[in-house]
């Protein structure tokens, strides 16, 4: 039965679905490549190894400890990366350096969403906005960082885009949440937020 009192709804755009598919494709592609790089012994002990050890030790009550650096036994002696605390909780599910590689691919890919939303809001054109999301995902710097073992600061790209989107939307609680997440990735990111 047709409800004549309700005005017809405009057709919804398929472009947001396209962006979600691009994000999913990026996650599958880069998580798989990172995983295979690790499986074929093409990851490094100093980058991925000390991150894995620091996260594993944090998950087991020895916060930020690692042993493959002569400068100290705490990851905090090299960098301040409190984001490793919540990441260490995931080691309760799968305790593996591959977990770090998959997390990195997922979080980094999600930055395409606020890039799309911002462009959509400012340009008022879905197809132009998908170009910004695609440009983010295809940026050589982003892809190189994703395939260069695991570095918490790489997660800041997505967190900063979310923070910027939410400040533009004047949603200050969400802005604050993503700003804190971004600042937790490395000691110099608070200066970017300021």
Tab-separated table of C-alpha atoms in Angstrom:
chain	number	residue	atom	x	y	z
A	1	UNK	CA	0.000	0.000	0.000
A	2	UNK	CA	1.346	3.436	-0.920
A	3	UNK	CA	1.500	6.072	1.816
A	4	UNK	CA	0.333	9.187	-0.066
A	5	UNK	CA	0.872	11.447	2.939
A	6	UNK	CA	4.612	10.823	2.960
A	7	UNK	CA	6.666	12.620	0.284
A	8	UNK	CA	8.821	10.409	-1.920
A	9	UNK	CA	12.396	9.940	-0.701
A	10	UNK	CA	15.198	10.916	-3.047
A	11	UNK	CA	17.305	8.007	-4.272
A	12	UNK	CA	20.328	7.367	-2.106
A	13	UNK	CA	23.763	7.684	-3.596
A	14	UNK	CA	25.868	4.589	-4.134
A	15	UNK	CA	29.049	6.606	-3.672
A	16	UNK	CA	29.326	6.105	0.130
A	17	UNK	CA	29.041	2.358	-0.509
A	18	UNK	CA	31.849	2.699	-3.033
A	19	UNK	CA	34.017	4.415	-0.407
A	20	UNK	CA	33.309	1.624	2.101
A	21	UNK	CA	34.270	-0.937	-0.559
A	22	UNK	CA	37.514	0.950	-1.271
A	23	UNK	CA	38.329	0.976	2.449
A	24	UNK	CA	37.600	-2.757	2.665
A	25	UNK	CA	39.741	-3.455	-0.401
A	26	UNK	CA	42.597	-1.436	1.107
A	27	UNK	CA	42.361	-3.344	4.398
A	28	UNK	CA	42.372	-6.734	2.683
A	29	UNK	CA	45.188	-5.779	0.327
A	30	UNK	CA	47.547	-4.152	2.807
A	31	UNK	CA	46.851	-6.503	5.706
A	32	UNK	CA	47.561	-9.431	3.363
A	33	UNK	CA	50.745	-7.889	1.962
A	34	UNK	CA	51.988	-7.014	5.473
A	35	UNK	CA	51.125	-10.503	6.710
A	36	UNK	CA	52.960	-12.142	3.788
A	37	UNK	CA	55.959	-9.840	4.278
A	38	UNK	CA	56.210	-11.082	7.844
A	39	UNK	CA	55.690	-14.722	6.832
A	40	UNK	CA	58.535	-14.444	4.289
A	41	UNK	CA	60.956	-12.979	6.885
A	42	UNK	CA	60.901	-9.482	5.378
A	43	UNK	CA	60.125	-7.624	8.599
A	44	UNK	CA	62.750	-6.226	10.933
A	45	UNK	CA	63.633	-7.094	14.507
A	46	UNK	CA	64.304	-3.473	15.388
A	47	UNK	CA	61.035	-2.095	14.029
A	48	UNK	CA	58.411	-4.798	14.283
A	49	UNK	CA	60.321	-6.983	16.750
A	50	UNK	CA	60.783	-4.400	19.461
A	51	UNK	CA	57.205	-3.158	19.019
A	52	UNK	CA	55.883	-6.705	19.353
A	53	UNK	CA	58.024	-7.327	22.424
A	54	UNK	CA	56.962	-4.046	24.040
A	55	UNK	CA	53.276	-4.752	23.360
A	56	UNK	CA	53.553	-8.375	24.542
A	57	UNK	CA	55.350	-7.301	27.719
A	58	UNK	CA	52.743	-4.574	28.310
A	59	UNK	CA	49.975	-7.146	27.909
A	60	UNK	CA	51.757	-9.258	30.532
A	61	UNK	CA	52.248	-6.520	33.127
A	62	UNK	CA	55.744	-5.302	32.171
A	63	UNK	CA	54.753	-2.011	30.602
A	64	UNK	CA	56.738	-0.975	27.512
A	65	UNK	CA	59.713	-3.309	28.209
A	66	UNK	CA	61.912	-4.538	25.387
A	67	UNK	CA	65.455	-5.832	25.162
A	68	UNK	CA	66.918	-5.223	21.692
A	69	UNK	CA	68.158	-1.692	22.224
A	70	UNK	CA	71.280	-0.664	24.113
A	71	UNK	CA	69.759	2.704	25.011
A	72	UNK	CA	67.432	1.244	27.604
A	73	UNK	CA	64.900	-1.417	28.428
A	74	UNK	CA	61.767	0.690	28.169
A	75	UNK	CA	60.159	1.724	24.911
A	76	UNK	CA	59.535	5.059	26.657
A	77	UNK	CA	63.275	5.746	26.516
A	78	UNK	CA	62.937	5.940	22.724
A	79	UNK	CA	59.403	7.244	22.153
A	80	UNK	CA	56.278	8.053	24.132
A	81	UNK	CA	53.535	5.937	22.552
A	82	UNK	CA	50.745	5.309	25.078
A	83	UNK	CA	48.552	3.952	22.273
A	84	UNK	CA	50.402	0.681	22.890
A	85	UNK	CA	48.380	0.221	26.104
A	86	UNK	CA	44.996	-0.313	24.409
A	87	UNK	CA	46.675	-2.184	21.555
A	88	UNK	CA	48.169	-4.596	24.104
A	89	UNK	CA	44.630	-5.613	25.106
A	90	UNK	CA	44.228	-7.163	21.651
A	91	UNK	CA	47.150	-9.466	22.454
A	92	UNK	CA	44.687	-11.213	24.778
A	93	UNK	CA	42.927	-12.347	21.588
A	94	UNK	CA	45.874	-12.953	19.232
A	95	UNK	CA	49.375	-12.487	20.607
A	96	UNK	CA	51.397	-12.003	17.429
A	97	UNK	CA	53.261	-9.303	15.536
A	98	UNK	CA	50.783	-9.978	12.739
A	99	UNK	CA	48.132	-8.443	15.005
A	100	UNK	CA	50.038	-5.153	14.882
A	101	UNK	CA	50.272	-5.293	11.098
A	102	UNK	CA	46.545	-5.931	10.690
A	103	UNK	CA	45.602	-3.207	13.209
A	104	UNK	CA	47.796	-0.755	11.326
A	105	UNK	CA	46.135	-1.551	7.978
A	106	UNK	CA	42.638	-1.240	9.455
A	107	UNK	CA	43.201	2.034	11.296
A	108	UNK	CA	45.127	3.680	8.485
A	109	UNK	CA	42.453	2.774	5.923
A	110	UNK	CA	39.676	4.296	8.022
A	111	UNK	CA	41.152	7.753	7.430
A	112	UNK	CA	39.483	7.651	4.008
A	113	UNK	CA	36.096	8.052	5.708
A	114	UNK	CA	36.627	11.529	7.225
A	115	UNK	CA	38.437	12.561	4.019
A	116	UNK	CA	35.278	11.615	2.112
A	117	UNK	CA	32.914	13.207	4.638
A	118	UNK	CA	34.851	16.488	4.705
A	119	UNK	CA	35.032	16.728	0.917
A	120	UNK	CA	31.361	15.784	0.599
A	121	UNK	CA	30.368	18.512	3.056
A	122	UNK	CA	32.524	21.230	1.475
A	123	UNK	CA	32.050	20.306	-2.202
A	124	UNK	CA	28.429	19.067	-2.012
A	125	UNK	CA	29.278	16.439	-4.606
A	126	UNK	CA	29.598	12.733	-3.835
A	127	UNK	CA	31.717	11.920	-6.862
A	128	UNK	CA	34.182	14.721	-6.149
A	129	UNK	CA	34.317	13.584	-2.517
A	130	UNK	CA	35.175	9.999	-3.459
A	131	UNK	CA	38.233	11.424	-5.231
A	132	UNK	CA	39.545	12.696	-1.893
A	133	UNK	CA	38.991	9.333	-0.202
A	134	UNK	CA	40.727	7.593	-3.099
A	135	UNK	CA	43.621	10.057	-3.048
A	136	UNK	CA	44.100	9.345	0.650
A	137	UNK	CA	44.141	5.576	0.118
A	138	UNK	CA	46.414	5.822	-2.924
A	139	UNK	CA	48.933	8.220	-1.342
A	140	UNK	CA	52.364	6.608	-1.718
A	141	UNK	CA	53.418	7.930	1.702
A	142	UNK	CA	50.481	6.229	3.405
A	143	UNK	CA	51.083	2.946	1.627
A	144	UNK	CA	54.844	3.034	2.316
A	145	UNK	CA	54.208	3.686	6.011
A	146	UNK	CA	51.725	0.820	6.107
A	147	UNK	CA	54.236	-1.603	4.594
A	148	UNK	CA	57.153	-0.432	6.729
A	149	UNK	CA	56.610	-2.813	9.658
A	150	UNK	CA	54.586	-1.256	12.517
A	151	UNK	CA	54.915	2.269	13.836
A	152	UNK	CA	52.241	3.714	16.138
A	153	UNK	CA	52.686	7.182	14.630
A	154	UNK	CA	51.349	5.813	11.329
A	155	UNK	CA	47.953	5.520	13.002
A	156	UNK	CA	47.908	9.272	13.597
A	157	UNK	CA	47.001	10.038	9.961
A	158	UNK	CA	43.537	8.543	10.387
A	159	UNK	CA	43.067	9.848	13.931
A	160	UNK	CA	43.985	13.389	12.861
A	161	UNK	CA	41.526	13.289	9.963
A	162	UNK	CA	38.745	12.128	12.291
A	163	UNK	CA	39.663	14.861	14.776
A	164	UNK	CA	39.613	17.495	12.041
A	165	UNK	CA	36.261	16.258	10.731
A	166	UNK	CA	34.686	16.372	14.185
A	167	UNK	CA	36.013	19.854	14.979
A	168	UNK	CA	34.504	21.064	11.683
A	169	UNK	CA	31.228	19.417	12.735
A	170	UNK	CA	31.544	21.126	16.138
A	171	UNK	CA	31.273	17.772	17.877
A	172	UNK	CA	33.830	18.517	20.540
A	173	UNK	CA	33.602	15.283	22.541
A	174	UNK	CA	34.414	13.198	19.452
A	175	UNK	CA	37.097	15.690	18.425
A	176	UNK	CA	38.683	15.335	21.869
A	177	UNK	CA	38.567	11.535	21.705
A	178	UNK	CA	40.338	11.370	18.353
A	179	UNK	CA	42.769	14.132	19.319
A	180	UNK	CA	43.777	12.087	22.390
A	181	UNK	CA	44.167	8.953	20.254
A	182	UNK	CA	46.356	10.869	17.798
A	183	UNK	CA	48.474	12.363	20.599
A	184	UNK	CA	48.973	8.865	22.029
A	185	UNK	CA	50.775	7.692	18.895
A	186	UNK	CA	54.010	9.645	19.392
A	187	UNK	CA	55.431	12.464	21.452
A	188	UNK	CA	55.401	15.132	18.716
A	189	UNK	CA	51.733	14.731	17.720
A	190	UNK	CA	50.421	16.944	20.570
A	191	UNK	CA	52.164	19.846	18.817
A	192	UNK	CA	50.191	19.044	15.659
A	193	UNK	CA	46.949	19.080	17.658
A	194	UNK	CA	47.852	22.419	19.250
